CSV table of C-alpha atoms in Angstrom, one decimal:
chain,number,residue,atom,x,y,z
A,4,MET,CA,14.5,-59.6,-88.3
A,5,LYS,CA,18.3,-60.0,-88.4
A,6,LYS,CA,18.5,-56.6,-90.1
A,7,ASP,CA,16.5,-55.0,-87.2
A,8,VAL,CA,18.7,-56.6,-84.6
A,9,ARG,CA,21.8,-55.2,-86.4
A,10,MET,CA,20.2,-51.8,-86.6
A,11,ILE,CA,19.3,-51.8,-82.8
A,12,SER,CA,22.9,-52.9,-81.9
A,13,ARG,CA,24.3,-50.1,-84.1
A,14,LEU,CA,22.0,-47.5,-82.4
A,15,THR,CA,22.9,-48.8,-79.0
A,16,ALA,CA,26.6,-48.5,-79.7
A,17,MET,CA,26.1,-45.0,-81.0
A,18,ALA,CA,24.2,-44.0,-77.9
A,19,MET,CA,26.8,-45.4,-75.6
A,20,ALA,CA,29.5,-43.6,-77.5
A,21,GLY,CA,27.5,-40.4,-77.1
A,22,VAL,CA,27.2,-41.0,-73.3
A,23,LEU,CA,30.9,-41.6,-73.1
A,24,ALA,CA,31.7,-38.5,-75.0
A,25,LEU,CA,29.4,-36.4,-72.8
A,26,SER,CA,31.0,-38.0,-69.7
A,27,ALA,CA,34.4,-37.1,-71.0
A,28,CYS,CA,33.3,-33.6,-71.8
A,29,GLY,CA,31.8,-33.2,-68.2
A,30,GLY,CA,35.1,-34.4,-66.7
A,31,LYS,CA,37.0,-31.8,-68.6
A,32,LYS,CA,34.7,-29.1,-67.3
A,33,ALA,CA,35.1,-30.4,-63.7
A,34,GLU,CA,38.8,-30.5,-64.2
A,35,THR,CA,38.8,-26.9,-65.5
A,36,SER,CA,36.6,-25.7,-62.6
A,37,THR,CA,38.9,-27.3,-60.0
A,38,THR,CA,42.0,-25.9,-61.7
A,39,THR,CA,40.4,-22.4,-61.8
A,40,ALA,CA,39.5,-22.6,-58.1
A,41,LYS,CA,43.0,-23.7,-57.2
A,42,ALA,CA,44.4,-20.8,-59.2
A,43,GLU,CA,42.2,-18.3,-57.5
A,44,GLU,CA,43.1,-19.8,-54.1
A,45,THR,CA,46.8,-19.5,-54.9
A,46,LYS,CA,46.3,-16.0,-56.1
A,47,ALA,CA,44.5,-15.1,-52.9
A,48,VAL,CA,47.2,-16.6,-50.7
A,49,GLY,CA,49.8,-14.7,-52.7
A,50,GLU,CA,48.0,-11.5,-52.3
A,51,SER,CA,47.6,-12.1,-48.6
A,52,LYS,CA,51.3,-12.8,-48.2
A,53,ALA,CA,52.1,-9.7,-50.3
A,54,GLU,CA,49.9,-7.6,-47.9
A,55,GLU,CA,51.6,-9.2,-44.9
A,56,LYS,CA,55.0,-8.3,-46.3
A,57,ALA,CA,53.8,-4.8,-47.1
A,58,GLU,CA,52.6,-4.4,-43.5
A,59,GLU,CA,55.8,-5.8,-42.2
A,60,LYS,CA,57.8,-3.4,-44.3
A,61,ALA,CA,55.6,-0.5,-43.2
A,62,LYS,CA,56.1,-1.5,-39.6
A,63,GLU,CA,59.8,-1.8,-40.1
A,64,LYS,CA,59.9,1.6,-41.8
A,65,ALA,CA,57.9,3.1,-38.9
A,66,GLU,CA,60.3,1.5,-36.4
A,67,GLU,CA,63.3,2.7,-38.3
A,68,SER,CA,61.7,6.2,-38.4
A,69,GLY,CA,61.0,6.0,-34.7
A,70,SER,CA,64.5,4.8,-34.0
A,71,GLU,CA,66.0,7.6,-36.1
A,72,ALA,CA,63.8,10.1,-34.2
A,73,PHE,CA,64.9,8.8,-30.9
A,74,ASP,CA,68.6,8.7,-32.0
A,75,LYS,CA,68.2,12.4,-32.8
A,76,LEU,CA,66.8,13.0,-29.2
A,77,VAL,CA,69.8,11.1,-27.8
A,78,GLU,CA,72.2,13.3,-29.8
A,79,GLU,CA,70.4,16.5,-28.7
A,80,ALA,CA,70.4,15.4,-25.1
A,81,LYS,CA,74.2,14.9,-24.9
A,82,GLY,CA,75.7,17.3,-22.4
A,83,GLN,CA,72.3,18.5,-21.0
A,84,THR,CA,71.4,18.6,-17.3
A,85,VAL,CA,67.9,17.3,-16.7
A,86,ASN,CA,66.0,18.6,-13.7
A,87,PHE,CA,63.9,15.9,-12.0
A,88,TYR,CA,61.3,17.4,-9.6
A,89,GLY,CA,59.5,15.2,-7.1
A,90,TRP,CA,58.9,14.3,-3.5
A,91,GLY,CA,62.2,14.0,-1.6
A,92,GLY,CA,61.1,12.2,1.6
A,93,ASP,CA,62.4,8.8,0.8
A,94,ASP,CA,66.1,8.6,1.6
A,95,ARG,CA,66.7,5.2,0.0
A,96,LEU,CA,65.1,6.4,-3.2
A,97,ASN,CA,67.1,9.6,-3.2
A,98,GLN,CA,70.3,7.7,-2.8
A,99,TRP,CA,69.4,5.4,-5.7
A,100,LEU,CA,68.5,8.3,-8.0
A,101,ASP,CA,71.7,10.2,-7.1
A,102,GLY,CA,73.8,7.1,-7.4
A,103,PHE,CA,72.9,4.3,-9.8
A,104,TYR,CA,70.4,6.2,-12.0
A,105,ALA,CA,72.5,9.4,-12.3
A,106,GLU,CA,75.6,7.3,-13.1
A,107,TYR,CA,73.7,5.3,-15.7
A,108,LEU,CA,72.5,8.5,-17.5
A,109,LYS,CA,75.9,10.0,-17.5
A,110,LYS,CA,77.7,6.9,-18.7
A,111,ASN,CA,75.3,5.9,-21.4
A,112,TYR,CA,73.9,9.3,-22.6
A,113,ASP,CA,76.2,12.0,-21.2
A,114,ILE,CA,73.2,13.5,-19.3
A,115,THR,CA,73.6,15.0,-15.8
A,116,LEU,CA,70.8,14.4,-13.4
A,117,ASN,CA,69.8,17.2,-11.1
A,118,ARG,CA,67.3,15.9,-8.5
A,119,VAL,CA,65.1,18.7,-7.1
A,120,PRO,CA,63.2,17.6,-4.0
A,121,MET,CA,59.8,19.4,-4.0
A,122,GLY,CA,56.3,18.5,-3.0
A,123,ILE,CA,53.8,18.0,-5.8
A,124,GLU,CA,51.6,20.8,-4.6
A,125,ASP,CA,54.5,23.3,-4.9
A,126,ILE,CA,55.4,21.9,-8.3
A,127,LEU,CA,51.9,22.5,-9.6
A,128,THR,CA,51.9,26.0,-8.1
A,129,GLN,CA,55.2,26.8,-9.9
A,130,LEU,CA,53.9,25.4,-13.2
A,131,SER,CA,50.7,27.5,-12.8
A,132,ALA,CA,52.7,30.6,-12.1
A,133,GLU,CA,55.0,30.0,-15.1
A,134,LYS,CA,51.9,29.6,-17.3
A,135,LYS,CA,50.3,32.8,-16.1
A,136,ALA,CA,53.6,34.6,-16.6
A,137,GLY,CA,54.0,33.2,-20.1
A,138,THR,CA,57.4,31.7,-19.3
A,139,ALA,CA,58.9,30.3,-22.5
A,140,GLU,CA,61.2,27.8,-20.8
A,141,SER,CA,60.7,26.0,-17.5
A,142,ASP,CA,63.4,24.7,-15.1
A,143,ILE,CA,61.0,21.8,-14.4
A,144,ASP,CA,61.9,19.0,-16.8
A,145,MET,CA,60.8,15.7,-15.4
A,146,ILE,CA,58.0,15.4,-12.8
A,147,TRP,CA,57.3,12.4,-10.5
A,148,ILE,CA,53.5,12.4,-10.5
A,149,ASN,CA,50.2,10.4,-10.5
A,150,GLY,CA,46.6,10.4,-9.6
A,151,GLU,CA,44.6,13.6,-9.1
A,152,ASN,CA,47.9,15.6,-9.5
A,153,PHE,CA,48.4,14.3,-13.0
A,154,LYS,CA,44.7,15.0,-13.8
A,155,THR,CA,45.1,18.6,-12.6
A,156,ALA,CA,48.4,19.1,-14.5
A,157,LYS,CA,47.0,17.6,-17.8
A,158,GLU,CA,43.7,19.5,-17.6
A,159,ASN,CA,45.5,22.8,-17.0
A,160,ASP,CA,47.9,22.2,-19.9
A,161,TYR,CA,51.0,22.0,-17.8
A,162,LEU,CA,52.4,18.9,-19.5
A,163,TYR,CA,54.2,18.1,-22.7
A,164,GLY,CA,52.9,15.3,-24.8
A,165,PRO,CA,52.0,12.8,-26.0
A,166,PHE,CA,55.6,11.5,-25.9
A,167,THR,CA,55.6,7.8,-24.8
A,168,ALA,CA,55.2,6.6,-28.4
A,169,ASP,CA,58.7,8.1,-29.0
A,170,LEU,CA,60.3,5.9,-26.4
A,171,PRO,CA,61.7,2.5,-27.6
A,172,ASN,CA,61.6,0.9,-24.1
A,173,PHE,CA,58.0,1.9,-23.6
A,174,LYS,CA,57.1,0.1,-26.8
A,175,GLU,CA,59.3,-2.9,-26.2
A,176,TYR,CA,58.8,-3.7,-22.5
A,177,ILE,CA,55.6,-2.1,-21.3
A,178,ASN,CA,52.3,-4.0,-21.5
A,179,GLN,CA,50.2,-1.7,-23.7
A,180,ASP,CA,47.0,-3.5,-22.6
A,181,ASP,CA,47.5,-3.0,-18.9
A,182,PRO,CA,44.8,-0.7,-17.6
A,183,GLU,CA,47.4,1.2,-15.6
A,184,THR,CA,49.3,1.9,-18.9
A,185,LYS,CA,46.1,3.5,-20.3
A,186,ALA,CA,44.7,5.3,-17.3
A,187,ASP,CA,46.0,6.8,-14.0
A,188,PHE,CA,43.3,6.6,-11.3
A,189,SER,CA,40.8,6.0,-14.1
A,190,TYR,CA,41.9,9.2,-15.9
A,191,PRO,CA,43.2,8.7,-19.5
A,192,ILE,CA,47.0,9.0,-19.8
A,193,ASP,CA,47.1,9.6,-23.6
A,194,GLY,CA,50.8,9.3,-23.7
A,195,TYR,CA,51.5,12.2,-21.3
A,196,GLU,CA,53.3,10.2,-18.6
A,197,ALA,CA,55.4,7.0,-18.6
A,198,PRO,CA,55.4,4.3,-15.8
A,199,TYR,CA,58.1,4.8,-13.1
A,200,GLY,CA,57.2,2.1,-10.5
A,201,LYS,CA,54.3,0.2,-9.1
A,202,ALA,CA,53.0,0.6,-5.6
A,203,GLN,CA,50.5,-1.2,-3.4
A,204,LEU,CA,49.3,-0.4,0.1
A,205,VAL,CA,50.5,-2.9,2.7
A,206,LEU,CA,50.0,-3.1,6.4
A,207,TYR,CA,52.8,-4.1,8.7
A,208,GLY,CA,53.0,-4.9,12.4
A,209,ASP,CA,54.8,-6.7,15.3
A,210,SER,CA,54.0,-10.4,15.0
A,211,LYS,CA,54.7,-10.9,18.7
A,212,VAL,CA,51.5,-9.0,19.4
A,213,GLY,CA,49.3,-11.7,17.9
A,214,GLU,CA,47.2,-12.4,14.8
A,215,PHE,CA,46.8,-9.4,12.5
A,216,PRO,CA,43.3,-8.1,11.5
A,217,LYS,CA,42.0,-9.4,8.2
A,218,ASN,CA,39.3,-6.7,7.7
A,219,THR,CA,38.0,-3.4,9.2
A,220,ALA,CA,35.8,-5.2,11.7
A,221,GLU,CA,38.8,-7.1,13.1
A,222,LEU,CA,40.9,-3.9,13.0
A,223,LEU,CA,38.4,-2.2,15.4
A,224,GLU,CA,38.7,-5.1,17.8
A,225,PHE,CA,42.5,-5.1,17.5
A,226,ALA,CA,42.6,-1.3,18.3
A,227,LYS,CA,40.3,-1.8,21.3
A,228,ALA,CA,42.7,-4.5,22.6
A,229,HIS,CA,45.7,-2.2,22.1
A,230,PRO,CA,44.4,1.4,22.7
A,231,GLY,CA,46.7,4.2,21.6
A,232,LYS,CA,49.1,1.9,19.7
A,233,ILE,CA,47.6,2.3,16.2
A,234,THR,CA,47.1,5.3,13.9
A,235,TYR,CA,47.4,6.4,10.3
A,236,PRO,CA,48.8,9.5,8.6
A,237,ALA,CA,46.5,12.6,8.4
A,238,LEU,CA,45.0,13.2,5.1
A,239,PRO,CA,45.9,14.4,2.5
A,240,ASP,CA,49.1,12.5,3.1
A,241,PHE,CA,49.3,10.0,0.2
A,242,THR,CA,49.5,6.9,2.4
A,243,GLY,CA,46.9,8.1,4.9
A,244,SER,CA,44.5,8.9,2.0
A,245,ALA,CA,45.0,5.4,0.5
A,246,PHE,CA,44.4,3.8,3.9
A,247,VAL,CA,41.0,5.6,4.2
A,248,ARG,CA,40.1,4.7,0.6
A,249,ASN,CA,40.9,1.1,1.5
A,250,VAL,CA,38.7,1.2,4.6
A,251,ILE,CA,35.9,2.6,2.3
A,252,TYR,CA,36.4,-0.3,-0.1
A,253,ASP,CA,36.3,-2.9,2.7
A,254,ILE,CA,33.0,-1.5,4.1
A,255,VAL,CA,31.2,-0.1,1.1
A,256,GLY,CA,32.6,-2.1,-1.9
A,257,VAL,CA,34.7,-1.3,-5.0
A,258,GLU,CA,32.5,-1.2,-8.1
A,259,GLN,CA,30.2,1.7,-7.4
A,260,PHE,CA,33.2,4.1,-7.1
A,261,GLN,CA,34.1,3.5,-10.7
A,262,THR,CA,30.9,5.1,-11.9
A,263,VAL,CA,29.8,7.6,-9.1
A,264,LYS,CA,29.7,11.2,-10.3
A,265,GLU,CA,32.2,13.6,-8.8
A,266,ASP,CA,29.7,15.4,-6.6
A,267,LYS,CA,30.6,15.9,-3.0
A,268,GLU,CA,27.2,15.2,-1.5
A,269,ALA,CA,26.7,12.1,-3.6
A,270,VAL,CA,30.2,10.8,-2.5
A,271,ARG,CA,29.4,11.8,1.1
A,272,GLU,CA,26.3,9.6,1.1
A,273,LEU,CA,28.2,6.7,-0.5
A,274,VAL,CA,31.1,6.8,2.0
A,275,LYS,CA,28.9,7.5,5.1
A,276,PRO,CA,29.2,3.9,6.6
A,277,ALA,CA,33.0,4.2,6.3
A,278,MET,CA,33.2,7.6,7.9
A,279,GLU,CA,31.0,6.3,10.8
A,280,TYR,CA,33.4,3.5,11.2
A,281,LEU,CA,36.5,5.8,11.3
A,282,LYS,CA,34.8,7.9,13.9
A,283,GLU,CA,34.1,4.8,16.0
A,284,LEU,CA,37.7,3.7,15.6
A,285,ALA,CA,39.2,7.1,16.5
A,286,PRO,CA,39.0,6.9,20.4
A,287,TYR,CA,41.2,3.8,20.3
A,288,LEU,CA,43.9,5.3,18.2
A,289,TRP,CA,47.1,7.2,19.2
A,290,LYS,CA,46.2,10.4,21.0
A,291,GLU,CA,42.6,9.1,20.9
A,292,GLY,CA,42.3,10.2,17.3
A,293,LYS,CA,42.4,13.9,18.2
A,294,THR,CA,45.5,14.3,16.1
A,295,TYR,CA,47.3,12.1,13.5
A,296,PRO,CA,50.9,11.8,12.3
A,297,GLU,CA,51.7,14.3,9.6
A,298,SER,CA,53.2,11.8,7.2
A,299,ALA,CA,53.9,8.1,6.5
A,300,PRO,CA,57.6,8.5,7.4
A,301,THR,CA,56.6,10.1,10.8
A,302,MET,CA,54.3,7.1,11.5
A,303,MET,CA,57.1,4.7,10.5
A,304,ASN,CA,59.5,6.3,13.0
A,305,MET,CA,56.8,6.0,15.7
A,306,TYR,CA,56.6,2.3,14.9
A,307,SER,CA,60.4,1.9,14.9
A,308,ASP,CA,60.5,3.6,18.4
A,309,GLY,CA,57.9,1.2,19.7
A,310,GLU,CA,55.2,3.8,20.1
A,311,LEU,CA,53.0,1.9,17.6
A,312,ILE,CA,52.4,-1.8,17.0
A,313,MET,CA,51.2,-1.4,13.4
A,314,GLY,CA,51.6,0.9,10.4
A,315,MET,CA,51.0,1.0,6.6
A,316,SER,CA,52.9,1.9,3.5
A,317,TYR,CA,52.6,2.2,-0.2
A,318,SER,CA,56.0,0.5,-0.5
A,319,ALA,CA,55.2,-3.2,-0.8
A,320,TYR,CA,58.6,-4.3,0.5
A,321,ILE,CA,59.1,-1.7,3.2
A,322,VAL,CA,59.4,-4.3,5.9
A,323,ALA,CA,62.4,-6.0,4.2
A,324,ASN,CA,64.1,-2.6,3.8
A,325,GLY,CA,63.3,-1.7,7.4
A,326,ILE,CA,64.7,-5.0,8.8
A,327,GLN,CA,67.8,-4.7,6.6
A,328,ASP,CA,68.7,-1.2,7.9
A,329,GLY,CA,67.7,-2.0,11.5
A,330,SER,CA,64.7,0.4,11.7
A,331,PHE,CA,62.3,-2.5,12.0
A,332,SER,CA,62.6,-5.5,14.3
A,333,PRO,CA,62.9,-8.9,12.7
A,334,ASP,CA,59.5,-9.7,14.2
A,335,THR,CA,57.8,-7.2,11.8
A,336,LYS,CA,55.6,-8.9,9.2
A,337,THR,CA,53.6,-7.6,6.2
A,338,PHE,CA,49.9,-8.4,5.9
A,339,LEU,CA,46.8,-7.4,3.8
A,340,PHE,CA,43.1,-7.3,4.3
A,341,ASP,CA,41.3,-10.4,2.9
A,342,LYS,CA,39.5,-8.4,0.3
A,343,GLY,CA,42.8,-6.8,-0.9
A,344,THR,CA,44.5,-3.5,-0.9
A,345,ILE,CA,44.7,-0.6,-3.3
A,346,GLY,CA,47.5,-0.6,-5.9
A,347,ASN,CA,48.6,1.9,-8.5
A,348,THR,CA,51.4,3.0,-10.7
A,349,ASN,CA,53.4,6.2,-10.3
A,350,TYR,CA,54.7,7.9,-13.4
A,351,ILE,CA,57.1,10.5,-14.8
A,352,ALA,CA,55.8,13.4,-16.9
A,353,ILE,CA,57.5,16.3,-18.7
A,354,SER,CA,56.5,19.9,-18.2
A,355,LYS,CA,55.1,21.6,-21.3
A,356,ASN,CA,57.9,24.1,-21.6
A,357,ALA,CA,60.7,21.9,-20.3
A,358,LYS,CA,64.1,23.5,-21.0
A,359,HIS,CA,65.7,20.1,-21.5
A,360,ARG,CA,62.9,18.1,-23.2
A,361,ALA,CA,65.3,15.9,-25.2
A,362,ALA,CA,67.2,14.9,-22.0
A,363,ALA,CA,63.9,14.3,-20.2
A,364,GLU,CA,62.6,11.9,-22.9
A,365,VAL,CA,65.9,10.0,-23.0
A,366,ALA,CA,66.1,9.8,-19.2
A,367,ILE,CA,62.5,8.5,-18.9
A,368,ASN,CA,63.3,5.9,-21.6
A,369,ALA,CA,66.3,4.8,-19.5
A,370,MET,CA,64.1,4.4,-16.4
A,371,MET,CA,62.2,1.7,-18.3
A,372,ALA,CA,65.4,-0.2,-19.4
A,373,PRO,CA,65.4,-3.8,-18.0
A,374,GLU,CA,68.8,-3.3,-16.3
A,375,VAL,CA,67.6,-0.1,-14.5
A,376,GLN,CA,64.3,-1.7,-13.4
A,377,LEU,CA,66.2,-4.7,-12.2
A,378,ASN,CA,68.6,-2.7,-10.1
A,379,ARG,CA,65.7,-0.7,-8.7
A,380,TYR,CA,64.0,-4.0,-7.8
A,381,GLU,CA,67.2,-5.3,-6.1
A,382,THR,CA,68.0,-2.1,-4.3
A,383,LEU,CA,64.7,-0.5,-3.4
A,384,LYS,CA,62.4,-3.6,-3.7
A,385,THR,CA,60.0,-1.5,-5.9
A,386,ILE,CA,57.5,-3.6,-8.0
A,387,PRO,CA,58.8,-3.4,-11.6
A,388,VAL,CA,56.7,-1.8,-14.4
A,389,LEU,CA,58.0,-4.1,-17.1
A,390,ASP,CA,55.9,-6.8,-18.7
A,391,ASN,CA,57.6,-10.1,-17.7
A,392,ALA,CA,56.4,-11.8,-20.9
A,393,LYS,CA,58.3,-9.3,-23.0
A,394,LEU,CA,61.6,-9.9,-21.3
A,395,SER,CA,64.3,-12.4,-22.3
A,396,LYS,CA,64.6,-15.7,-20.4
A,397,GLU,CA,67.9,-14.4,-19.0
A,398,VAL,CA,66.3,-11.2,-17.6
A,399,GLN,CA,63.3,-13.1,-16.3
A,400,ASP,CA,65.6,-15.3,-14.4
A,401,ALA,CA,67.5,-12.4,-13.0
A,402,PHE,CA,64.3,-10.8,-11.7
A,403,SER,CA,63.1,-14.1,-10.2
A,404,LYS,CA,66.4,-14.6,-8.3
A,405,VAL,CA,66.1,-11.2,-6.4
A,406,ASP,CA,66.0,-11.8,-2.7
A,407,LEU,CA,63.2,-9.7,-1.4
A,408,GLY,CA,64.2,-10.0,2.2
A,409,GLN,CA,62.4,-10.8,5.4
A,410,GLY,CA,58.8,-10.2,6.5
A,411,VAL,CA,57.3,-9.6,3.0
A,412,LEU,CA,54.7,-11.2,0.8
A,413,PRO,CA,55.5,-12.6,-2.6
A,414,GLN,CA,54.7,-10.5,-5.6
A,415,SER,CA,52.1,-13.0,-6.8
A,416,GLU,CA,50.0,-12.6,-3.6
A,417,LEU,CA,50.2,-8.8,-3.8
A,418,LEU,CA,49.0,-8.8,-7.4
A,419,ASN,CA,46.2,-11.3,-6.6
A,420,LYS,CA,44.9,-9.0,-4.0
A,421,ARG,CA,45.5,-5.7,-5.9
A,422,LEU,CA,42.4,-3.4,-5.9
A,423,PRO,CA,41.9,-0.7,-8.5
A,424,GLU,CA,42.3,3.0,-7.6
A,425,MET,CA,39.3,5.3,-7.4
A,426,PRO,CA,38.9,7.9,-10.2
A,427,ALA,CA,41.3,10.8,-9.6
A,428,GLY,CA,38.5,13.3,-9.1
A,429,LEU,CA,37.1,11.4,-6.1
A,430,VAL,CA,40.3,11.5,-4.1
A,431,PRO,CA,40.3,15.2,-3.0
A,432,ILE,CA,36.5,15.0,-2.3
A,433,ILE,CA,37.0,12.1,0.1
A,434,GLU,CA,39.9,13.9,1.7
A,435,GLU,CA,37.7,16.9,2.3
A,436,ILE,CA,34.9,14.8,3.8
A,437,TRP,CA,37.4,13.1,6.1
A,438,GLN,CA,38.7,16.5,7.3
A,439,GLU,CA,35.1,17.6,8.0
A,440,GLU,CA,33.8,14.5,9.6
A,441,VAL,CA,36.7,12.6,11.2
A,442,ALA,CA,39.8,14.8,11.8
A,443,GLY,CA,40.0,16.0,15.4
A,444,LYS,CA,36.4,14.9,16.2
């Protein structure tokens, strides 16, 4: 019996030793598995970091390459005279271009600016004639352009590009995700023009007259109460056309115009309620709506002379400028419709056969420099095209300290009530419909 007990004890000890051995073996395997996993994780992290470094180096190399390419443009542009074609009806803008901007280009790049005042229709006509004649070099270098005119120029192969990716200031200070960086009146830009300034339709009037209309229905009542004292520029004037599109938005809505086909009869049916409204409004306008001012500056002069009590402009801070130079009374105030007003960006393009292409690219890059946009904001009160988030704190503070003057709305309110432009192809169709159904009726 004792012998059996000893035997059982011996077997039990051997079994326990076996269990302990197996347990130790299992622990080593778990340890090995954990170590392997950690090693693989470390390897993956290392590979990820290596990939990130490779991407950073590639980006740096691309930036260096881009910088070198732009440096070559700067060198080539030295001593060149760049011809800037565009509408010349804004005296304040003309003075700024011929003054600060021209001096900036000369001082920093040895480029001489030659501003050529010309309507965009005549510019397109000249480009068309040059293309037909096979002209190798064009005197038109830079072009102030946007909307349906850009669409026409790009579709007819009048423009050089894409070029914006070559410009350091475009890459550094412009919001690449902004819809107005990607499209102009819903038409793809594809790098063929760079932002110049932002605009938004504003209404202005004499605050002594009373409360301003907040929509088209109130505008009709306002006109009835002040017959002959309100009007708008004849289409296709840029401002007059924008005002009519704003009336259409207020009455018909915004969304459907982003998808409607560019068919005259389809558009005519869609805008019919707005055209009926404009015909109802006409008898209470200046000259009973039988004629309209030829341009926005003409209308502004009529307001300054007291012939009108209200006007509109694509320059968001026109009232401050007008009060400052004495053309507007201090009682003039800016206002918007409750549903908002149309805003857009205007751009600078380069003609396809520009004689001074290097100087044009350098000059356009300079237009997007923070110091240039800041001076433009201070002097002309033009809404800047720069992405505020991309600016240094010092530059942000400089912009925020700009005194916008009297009678204007803050930029935040303007942007909160900013409506998108219609597709470029709809604009001339609507202008034709207005001419047929409203003008002189």
